[in-house]
Each structure stands twice: as C-alpha cells, then as structure tokens.
Amino acid sequence: METKKEVFDQFEGQDVMRYTLINDQQTRISVLSYGGTWQEFVVNENGVERPLIWGLDSMADYQRVGYCLCQSVGRVAGRIGGAKFKIDGQEYQVDMNEQTHSLHGGNHGFNTLNFAGKFSEDANSVSVVLSKHIKATDDNYPGNLDIEIKFTLDNQNQVTIAFTGDTDAATLFNPTNHVYWNTTDDRKSLGKQWLQITSAAHLEFDQEKVPTGKKIAVKDTAYDFNQPKSVENALQQLKNENGGIEFDDAYEVNPSATTPIAMIGDTDGKRQIKLYSDRNGLVIYTANPFDPDKEAAHEYNALATEAQTLPDAINHSDFGDVILRPSQPITNTIRYQYERLG
C-alpha cells in the first residue's frame, strides 16, 4: 500500500496539503488538509479509473463552488434551530449563519479550518489523521475541542472516516463528511443512479428546514427508498406528490457495523457503495454544485449523504445524544464499502 503527500494549493497564506492513500487494487482516496476535504475516491476497474465522488482542482474552485463539497462539517452537522440550545440547564447561542439557525458548525466550522496531518498504517490499511485544537472562542461553542478526523483505506476497498472529539467542558459533537456521489459512467446526471435507505421514517421540517420534532412514515411515498430506486424517478414522484424539487431530507436509521444504513449504485449494474454508521440519522441532498443554471432547473448530478445523529438532536429529546463531556472522548465512525458488480 502507498501514501503520498504534496502541497495541493495555498489559501490565506497557508499550504493546503493533499494526502493520498492507495491500496493494492490501486483504489485511491485523497484528502485535503483544508476542511478535512475528501477530494478523491477513485477505483480501478479493468485498468479504467472510475471516480465515485466529486472533487475540485484548486482552493479557488472550492471557495467558488461552496456546497461544503465533500468537506468535513462540525462541531455539529446540519441545522440547530434558533442557533441555540441548552446543556445542563445553561443556554448557549452559536452563529446564526443561515436564516435564523446555525448550519454545519457556523461561520467557523470544521470546513473552514486547515488541519495538521500525518500518516499511519498497519498490515491491511493506510490512514491519514487530521488534527486540530479548536478554542471555544474560535467557533463560539462551549468547551475547547481537540478533534481528530481519520480517513482509512483498506485492501477490501473500504473507506472509513472516524471523528474523535475530546473537550474540557460540556459541548456538542455531531460531525460528518458532506460527501457528494455520482457512481455512474458518464456522471452527467442522476438518471442512472439508484439509492436505497433502510428507514421507516423521515423528519418533518419547518420552512427553514429545521426539524419540527415530528417523524413521518415513508412507506409508499416518494421518500421511501427501502427498495433500490432511481433518484431521478424518486424526484419525479416527489414532484407529483407535493411539488417538491429536491431531496434535502433526514432519515431515521438503525446504527450498525454489519447492516448498511444505505446503498448507492448505478442502474447499469456495474458498481455499488454500502454505507455503515454508528449513528441514527442519514441526510440526503440532491444538487448540481457546478452549474447554477442546471441547479436552478433541478437538473442534478450529485447526491450527498451525511451520516450523523439526527439533526437538531440537542433540541429534541428522542433524536439522540450529541453532548460531549470532559474526559469522555467520543469517536463517530462512517464506513463506505465499494463493490464491483459487473
């Protein structure tokens, strides 16, 4: 197995490093120090390189495109209603960076930071570990936070992302990677991409896409992905049902290291990805980050999956525990298994 380290670009006077991991099948992933960005996931199919996720070639492109494209987001992924919450009876206010709520950690979330990186390896895998000490005054969350984001590639073509947080005062911790997929051959649309999510319910959102607390059964609706379904067909069904123009939705799933919470693949039957998570939520989002006209016309070519605890969990007692406490470090893990089908 191989590792490579190089300067990817410069941003705000700092070197942005690219760390590349390559396994014995010539599958590779690349990770950027800035934003904990998953820049590449490329597999080798009979000598042909197939990219599975979306990446860009410069920091200027990442800043221009936005969309948290394949970046690590936190301390808290998703939206926090009113940008406020209570821990142990004390109320905290964080950045209100989208409408009247906080999104993806606020103005100074993980996706805005340049991390230190180092390689590690064992007999069957290689990893890069990104680390950062974040002061409470840096991002307006309580508690100073030590964060490690570990990307691992093994010889079974699995990519694992492990987020470890340690704090000196009670805070929130619910990070994810905002990865955008297109597993089809031509990558021009989602017309030949299918999605499967093992879930009985998705969350009801208010006008700002903040959860109301209500869970809605998905059975026999456009939101039902319990059987593999073309994303484009599901979008058409959504439009017919309620006039919806995109998926930007949170599903309740059963955490498991052995049963996928979701799967993605191409309708030509060539490849698929299985997603595993130790948390109870999966957000999906359809987008075209690269073409504003096609995005406006709802012609999408990217499907984001964000495995996390259900969004706004701190404000809903039955959504899950996202409190990180001193001397009790937490590691959250997401695993992606590539499989060649034909």
Short mmCIF file of C-alpha atoms in Angstrom, two decimals:
data_model
loop_
_atom_site.label_atom_id
_atom_site.label_comp_id
_atom_site.label_asym_id
_atom_site.label_seq_id
_atom_site.Cartn_x
_atom_site.Cartn_y
_atom_site.Cartn_z
CA MET A 1 0.00 0.00 0.00
CA GLU A 2 1.17 3.54 -0.71
CA THR A 3 0.92 7.04 0.69
CA LYS A 4 1.71 10.35 -0.96
CA LYS A 5 1.91 13.83 0.49
CA GLU A 6 2.11 17.02 -1.56
CA VAL A 7 1.17 20.68 -1.50
CA PHE A 8 -2.24 20.97 -3.16
CA ASP A 9 -2.58 24.75 -3.12
CA GLN A 10 -2.22 27.84 -0.97
CA PHE A 11 -5.04 29.52 0.91
CA GLU A 12 -4.83 32.61 3.10
CA GLY A 13 -1.05 32.28 3.26
CA GLN A 14 -1.07 28.63 4.31
CA ASP A 15 -0.10 25.48 2.45
CA VAL A 16 -3.06 23.19 1.83
CA MET A 17 -1.74 19.64 1.82
CA ARG A 18 -3.08 16.67 -0.13
CA TYR A 19 -2.73 13.23 1.42
CA THR A 20 -3.26 10.28 -0.91
CA LEU A 21 -3.82 6.66 0.16
CA ILE A 22 -3.52 3.84 -2.40
CA ASN A 23 -4.32 0.17 -1.78
CA ASP A 24 -3.13 -2.97 -3.56
CA GLN A 25 -6.04 -2.82 -6.05
CA GLN A 26 -4.97 0.74 -7.00
CA THR A 27 -8.05 2.17 -5.35
CA ARG A 28 -7.11 5.58 -4.02
CA ILE A 29 -8.50 8.33 -1.89
CA SER A 30 -7.15 11.84 -1.47
CA VAL A 31 -7.83 14.11 1.48
CA LEU A 32 -7.08 17.82 1.76
CA SER A 33 -5.88 19.38 4.99
CA TYR A 34 -8.26 22.31 4.47
CA GLY A 35 -11.77 21.46 5.59
CA GLY A 36 -10.95 17.79 6.04
CA THR A 37 -12.00 17.57 2.40
CA TRP A 38 -12.41 14.14 0.82
CA GLN A 39 -11.16 15.11 -2.63
CA GLU A 40 -10.94 11.75 -4.41
CA PHE A 41 -12.35 8.25 -4.23
CA VAL A 42 -11.16 6.56 -7.40
CA VAL A 43 -11.44 2.83 -8.15
CA ASN A 44 -9.66 0.81 -10.81
CA GLU A 45 -11.98 -1.28 -12.98
CA ASN A 46 -10.00 -3.34 -15.50
CA GLY A 47 -7.45 -0.58 -15.84
CA VAL A 48 -10.06 2.21 -16.10
CA GLU A 49 -10.12 4.76 -13.30
CA ARG A 50 -13.65 5.49 -12.07
CA PRO A 51 -14.22 8.47 -9.76
CA LEU A 52 -17.10 7.91 -7.34
CA ILE A 53 -17.26 11.30 -5.57
CA TRP A 54 -16.92 14.91 -6.72
CA GLY A 55 -13.69 16.83 -6.24
CA LEU A 56 -12.13 20.06 -7.48
CA ASP A 57 -8.66 21.06 -8.61
CA SER A 58 -7.93 24.24 -6.61
CA MET A 59 -8.85 26.10 -3.46
CA ALA A 60 -10.29 28.86 -5.63
CA ASP A 61 -12.70 26.30 -7.08
CA TYR A 62 -13.71 25.04 -3.63
CA GLN A 63 -14.36 28.60 -2.44
CA ARG A 64 -16.31 29.45 -5.60
CA VAL A 65 -18.44 26.31 -5.66
CA GLY A 66 -19.25 26.08 -1.95
CA TYR A 67 -21.83 23.43 -1.01
CA CYS A 68 -19.42 22.09 1.65
CA LEU A 69 -18.30 19.86 -1.22
CA CYS A 70 -17.05 16.60 0.36
CA GLN A 71 -15.84 18.58 3.36
CA SER A 72 -15.92 17.57 6.99
CA VAL A 73 -18.56 19.56 8.86
CA GLY A 74 -18.90 20.16 12.60
CA ARG A 75 -18.85 20.57 15.52
CA VAL A 76 -22.48 19.91 14.62
CA ALA A 77 -23.64 18.79 11.18
CA GLY A 78 -26.97 20.10 9.95
CA ARG A 79 -29.15 22.79 11.45
CA ILE A 80 -29.66 23.90 15.04
CA GLY A 81 -32.99 25.66 15.39
CA GLY A 82 -32.68 29.26 16.56
CA ALA A 83 -28.89 28.68 16.74
CA LYS A 84 -29.36 27.97 20.44
CA PHE A 85 -29.51 25.03 22.81
CA LYS A 86 -29.20 24.07 26.46
CA ILE A 87 -26.68 21.82 28.17
CA ASP A 88 -27.31 21.01 31.83
CA GLY A 89 -29.78 23.89 32.05
CA GLN A 90 -27.44 26.53 30.65
CA GLU A 91 -28.41 28.15 27.35
CA TYR A 92 -25.88 28.78 24.62
CA GLN A 93 -26.11 30.86 21.44
CA VAL A 94 -23.99 29.95 18.43
CA ASP A 95 -23.53 31.51 14.98
CA MET A 96 -26.80 32.19 13.17
CA ASN A 97 -25.21 31.67 9.76
CA GLU A 98 -28.28 30.66 7.73
CA GLN A 99 -31.60 32.45 8.25
CA THR A 100 -32.41 32.13 11.96
CA HIS A 101 -30.50 28.91 12.62
CA SER A 102 -26.97 27.55 12.69
CA LEU A 103 -25.76 25.30 9.86
CA HIS A 104 -22.80 22.90 9.82
CA GLY A 105 -20.96 24.38 12.79
CA GLY A 106 -21.48 28.04 11.98
CA ASN A 107 -19.12 30.53 10.37
CA HIS A 108 -16.01 28.84 11.74
CA GLY A 109 -16.90 25.16 11.42
CA PHE A 110 -14.54 22.31 10.53
CA ASN A 111 -14.89 23.04 6.81
CA THR A 112 -13.15 26.42 7.33
CA LEU A 113 -10.08 25.02 9.13
CA ASN A 114 -6.68 23.87 7.94
CA PHE A 115 -5.73 20.70 9.81
CA ALA A 116 -2.38 19.15 10.61
CA GLY A 117 -1.99 15.70 9.05
CA LYS A 118 0.05 12.55 9.49
CA PHE A 119 0.02 9.05 8.00
CA SER A 120 -0.37 5.76 9.83
CA GLU A 121 -0.62 2.21 8.54
CA ASP A 122 -1.00 -1.41 9.51
CA ALA A 123 -0.84 -4.69 7.61
CA ASN A 124 -4.12 -4.19 5.75
CA SER A 125 -4.79 -0.44 5.65
CA VAL A 126 -3.34 3.04 5.40
CA SER A 127 -4.69 6.15 7.10
CA VAL A 128 -4.27 9.88 7.34
CA VAL A 129 -5.13 11.53 10.64
CA LEU A 130 -6.10 15.22 10.57
CA SER A 131 -6.00 17.02 13.90
CA LYS A 132 -6.79 20.45 15.31
CA HIS A 133 -7.21 22.17 18.66
CA ILE A 134 -10.26 24.42 18.49
CA LYS A 135 -10.75 27.01 21.21
CA ALA A 136 -14.24 27.89 22.38
CA THR A 137 -13.55 31.44 21.24
CA ASP A 138 -12.77 30.20 17.71
CA ASP A 139 -16.25 28.94 16.88
CA ASN A 140 -18.47 30.20 19.75
CA TYR A 141 -19.28 26.72 21.08
CA PRO A 142 -18.73 25.92 24.75
CA GLY A 143 -15.58 23.97 25.55
CA ASN A 144 -12.20 23.80 23.89
CA LEU A 145 -12.22 20.88 21.47
CA ASP A 146 -9.49 18.53 20.29
CA ILE A 147 -10.64 16.94 17.04
CA GLU A 148 -9.13 14.12 15.00
CA ILE A 149 -10.52 13.06 11.64
CA LYS A 150 -9.06 9.74 10.50
CA PHE A 151 -9.52 8.59 6.90
CA THR A 152 -8.61 4.93 6.35
CA LEU A 153 -8.44 2.89 3.13
CA ASP A 154 -8.04 -0.87 3.33
CA ASN A 155 -7.43 -3.67 0.86
CA GLN A 156 -11.14 -4.57 0.83
CA ASN A 157 -11.84 -1.21 -0.85
CA GLN A 158 -13.41 0.20 2.28
CA VAL A 159 -13.06 3.83 3.31
CA THR A 160 -13.63 4.59 6.98
CA ILE A 161 -13.92 8.08 8.44
CA ALA A 162 -13.59 8.28 12.22
CA PHE A 163 -14.24 11.57 14.04
CA THR A 164 -12.84 11.72 17.58
CA GLY A 165 -13.66 14.61 19.87
CA ASP A 166 -12.31 15.45 23.33
CA THR A 167 -13.29 18.53 25.34
CA ASP A 168 -12.60 20.33 28.61
CA ALA A 169 -16.22 21.48 29.08
CA ALA A 170 -19.55 20.03 28.02
CA THR A 171 -20.23 20.81 24.36
CA LEU A 172 -21.93 19.39 21.27
CA PHE A 173 -20.36 16.90 18.88
CA ASN A 174 -22.11 15.56 15.80
CA PRO A 175 -19.75 15.80 12.80
CA THR A 176 -19.96 14.21 9.37
CA ASN A 177 -18.44 14.33 5.93
CA HIS A 178 -20.63 16.09 3.35
CA VAL A 179 -19.67 13.69 0.56
CA TYR A 180 -21.26 14.05 -2.89
CA TRP A 181 -21.61 10.93 -5.04
CA ASN A 182 -22.07 10.11 -8.67
CA THR A 183 -21.32 6.45 -9.33
CA THR A 184 -22.46 6.38 -12.98
CA ASP A 185 -20.21 6.09 -16.02
CA ASP A 186 -20.92 9.48 -17.60
CA ARG A 187 -21.57 11.39 -14.31
CA LYS A 188 -23.75 13.96 -16.12
CA SER A 189 -26.92 13.40 -14.13
CA LEU A 190 -28.60 11.21 -11.51
CA GLY A 191 -30.60 9.49 -14.23
CA LYS A 192 -28.69 6.23 -13.82
CA GLN A 193 -28.01 6.39 -10.09
CA TRP A 194 -30.06 4.44 -7.58
CA LEU A 195 -30.38 4.85 -3.83
CA GLN A 196 -31.54 2.51 -1.08
CA ILE A 197 -32.09 3.61 2.55
CA THR A 198 -33.27 1.23 5.27
CA SER A 199 -35.61 3.57 7.12
CA ALA A 200 -39.22 3.71 8.27
CA ALA A 201 -39.40 7.46 8.82
CA HIS A 202 -38.02 10.82 7.78
CA LEU A 203 -38.18 14.08 9.71
CA GLU A 204 -40.72 16.83 9.16
CA PHE A 205 -39.03 20.19 8.57
CA ASP A 206 -40.25 23.74 9.01
CA GLN A 207 -39.82 26.50 6.43
CA GLU A 208 -36.11 26.80 7.27
CA LYS A 209 -35.53 23.03 7.03
CA VAL A 210 -35.21 22.74 10.80
CA PRO A 211 -36.85 19.62 12.28
CA THR A 212 -40.20 20.18 13.98
CA GLY A 213 -39.77 17.03 16.08
CA LYS A 214 -42.28 15.00 14.09
CA LYS A 215 -41.29 11.79 12.31
CA ILE A 216 -43.23 10.87 9.17
CA ALA A 217 -43.64 7.33 7.82
CA VAL A 218 -42.03 6.92 4.39
CA LYS A 219 -43.95 3.84 3.28
CA ASP A 220 -45.34 4.11 -0.26
CA THR A 221 -44.23 7.73 -0.70
CA ALA A 222 -41.52 9.40 -2.76
CA TYR A 223 -39.38 9.34 0.38
CA ASP A 224 -39.46 5.52 0.52
CA PHE A 225 -36.07 4.15 -0.54
CA ASN A 226 -36.37 0.85 1.32
CA GLN A 227 -36.03 -0.82 -2.06
CA PRO A 228 -33.40 0.49 -4.50
CA LYS A 229 -34.94 3.30 -6.53
CA SER A 230 -33.65 5.57 -9.28
CA VAL A 231 -33.01 9.02 -7.80
CA GLU A 232 -34.44 10.66 -10.91
CA ASN A 233 -37.65 8.59 -10.66
CA ALA A 234 -37.93 9.46 -6.97
CA LEU A 235 -37.58 13.17 -7.81
CA GLN A 236 -40.38 12.87 -10.34
CA GLN A 237 -42.53 11.07 -7.79
CA LEU A 238 -41.77 13.81 -5.25
CA LYS A 239 -42.83 16.49 -7.71
CA ASN A 240 -46.09 14.66 -8.39
CA GLU A 241 -46.84 14.12 -4.71
CA ASN A 242 -46.13 17.51 -3.20
CA GLY A 243 -44.44 19.74 -5.79
CA GLY A 244 -41.03 19.02 -4.27
CA ILE A 245 -37.98 19.97 -6.35
CA GLU A 246 -35.15 18.31 -4.43
CA PHE A 247 -34.30 15.90 -1.68
CA ASP A 248 -32.86 17.63 1.38
CA ASP A 249 -34.16 15.25 3.99
CA ALA A 250 -33.18 13.43 7.16
CA TYR A 251 -33.94 9.74 7.66
CA GLU A 252 -34.01 7.79 10.90
CA VAL A 253 -31.85 4.69 10.55
CA ASN A 254 -30.62 1.88 12.77
CA PRO A 255 -26.90 2.22 13.55
CA SER A 256 -24.97 -0.89 12.53
CA ALA A 257 -21.46 -2.05 11.73
CA THR A 258 -22.80 -5.08 9.85
CA THR A 259 -26.00 -3.96 8.08
CA PRO A 260 -25.79 -1.00 5.70
CA ILE A 261 -27.92 2.01 6.56
CA ALA A 262 -27.93 2.86 2.84
CA MET A 263 -26.57 1.82 -0.55
CA ILE A 264 -25.81 3.73 -3.75
CA GLY A 265 -25.16 2.34 -7.21
CA ASP A 266 -25.58 2.73 -10.94
CA THR A 267 -28.60 1.31 -12.78
CA ASP A 268 -26.25 -0.33 -15.31
CA GLY A 269 -25.29 -2.70 -12.50
CA LYS A 270 -21.55 -2.05 -12.54
CA ARG A 271 -20.81 -0.85 -9.01
CA GLN A 272 -22.31 0.00 -5.64
CA ILE A 273 -21.36 1.56 -2.31
CA LYS A 274 -22.62 0.33 1.05
CA LEU A 275 -22.80 2.87 3.88
CA TYR A 276 -22.41 1.88 7.54
CA SER A 277 -22.79 4.23 10.50
CA ASP A 278 -22.82 4.10 14.30
CA ARG A 279 -25.42 6.90 14.47
CA ASN A 280 -29.16 7.09 13.87
CA GLY A 281 -29.50 9.62 11.04
CA LEU A 282 -28.81 9.98 7.34
CA VAL A 283 -29.34 13.24 5.47
CA ILE A 284 -29.56 13.11 1.67
CA TYR A 285 -29.33 16.08 -0.64
CA THR A 286 -29.65 16.33 -4.44
CA ALA A 287 -27.66 19.11 -6.10
CA ASN A 288 -25.67 20.36 -9.05
CA PRO A 289 -22.87 22.31 -7.37
CA PHE A 290 -21.08 23.10 -10.63
CA ASP A 291 -23.74 24.55 -12.94
CA PRO A 292 -26.05 27.22 -11.46
CA ASP A 293 -28.41 27.06 -14.46
CA LYS A 294 -28.89 23.30 -14.15
CA GLU A 295 -29.22 23.61 -10.39
CA ALA A 296 -31.97 26.20 -10.88
CA ALA A 297 -33.66 23.86 -13.36
CA HIS A 298 -33.40 21.00 -10.81
CA GLU A 299 -31.13 19.00 -13.13
CA TYR A 300 -28.92 17.33 -10.56
CA ASN A 301 -25.67 15.39 -10.92
CA ALA A 302 -24.65 14.92 -7.28
CA LEU A 303 -26.19 13.08 -4.35
CA ALA A 304 -24.89 13.96 -0.90
CA THR A 305 -25.06 11.53 2.01
CA GLU A 306 -24.44 12.83 5.53
CA ALA A 307 -24.39 10.10 8.17
CA GLN A 308 -24.89 11.66 11.60
CA THR A 309 -27.12 11.75 14.65
CA LEU A 310 -30.48 13.20 13.63
CA PRO A 311 -30.16 16.96 13.05
CA ASP A 312 -31.07 19.39 15.84
CA ALA A 313 -30.88 16.46 18.27
CA ILE A 314 -29.98 18.72 21.19
CA ASN A 315 -33.42 20.32 20.92
CA HIS A 316 -35.39 17.04 20.60
CA SER A 317 -35.22 14.52 23.44
CA ASP A 318 -35.82 11.45 21.25
CA PHE A 319 -33.35 12.29 18.45
CA GLY A 320 -30.18 11.10 20.17
CA ASP A 321 -27.40 12.29 22.47
CA VAL A 322 -24.87 14.70 20.95
CA ILE A 323 -23.34 16.04 24.17
CA LEU A 324 -19.58 15.57 24.51
CA ARG A 325 -18.31 15.73 28.09
CA PRO A 326 -14.88 16.27 29.61
CA SER A 327 -12.68 13.17 29.96
CA GLN A 328 -15.19 11.17 27.89
CA PRO A 329 -13.88 11.32 24.30
CA ILE A 330 -16.26 10.14 21.60
CA THR A 331 -15.47 8.56 18.23
CA ASN A 332 -18.13 8.52 15.50
CA THR A 333 -17.48 6.27 12.51
CA ILE A 334 -18.81 6.13 8.95
CA ARG A 335 -17.73 3.33 6.61
CA TYR A 336 -18.11 3.14 2.83
CA GLN A 337 -17.69 -0.23 1.08
CA TYR A 338 -17.13 -0.15 -2.68
CA GLU A 339 -18.19 -3.29 -4.54
CA ARG A 340 -17.64 -4.12 -8.19
CA LEU A 341 -20.76 -5.77 -9.63
CA GLY A 342 -20.07 -6.29 -13.32
#
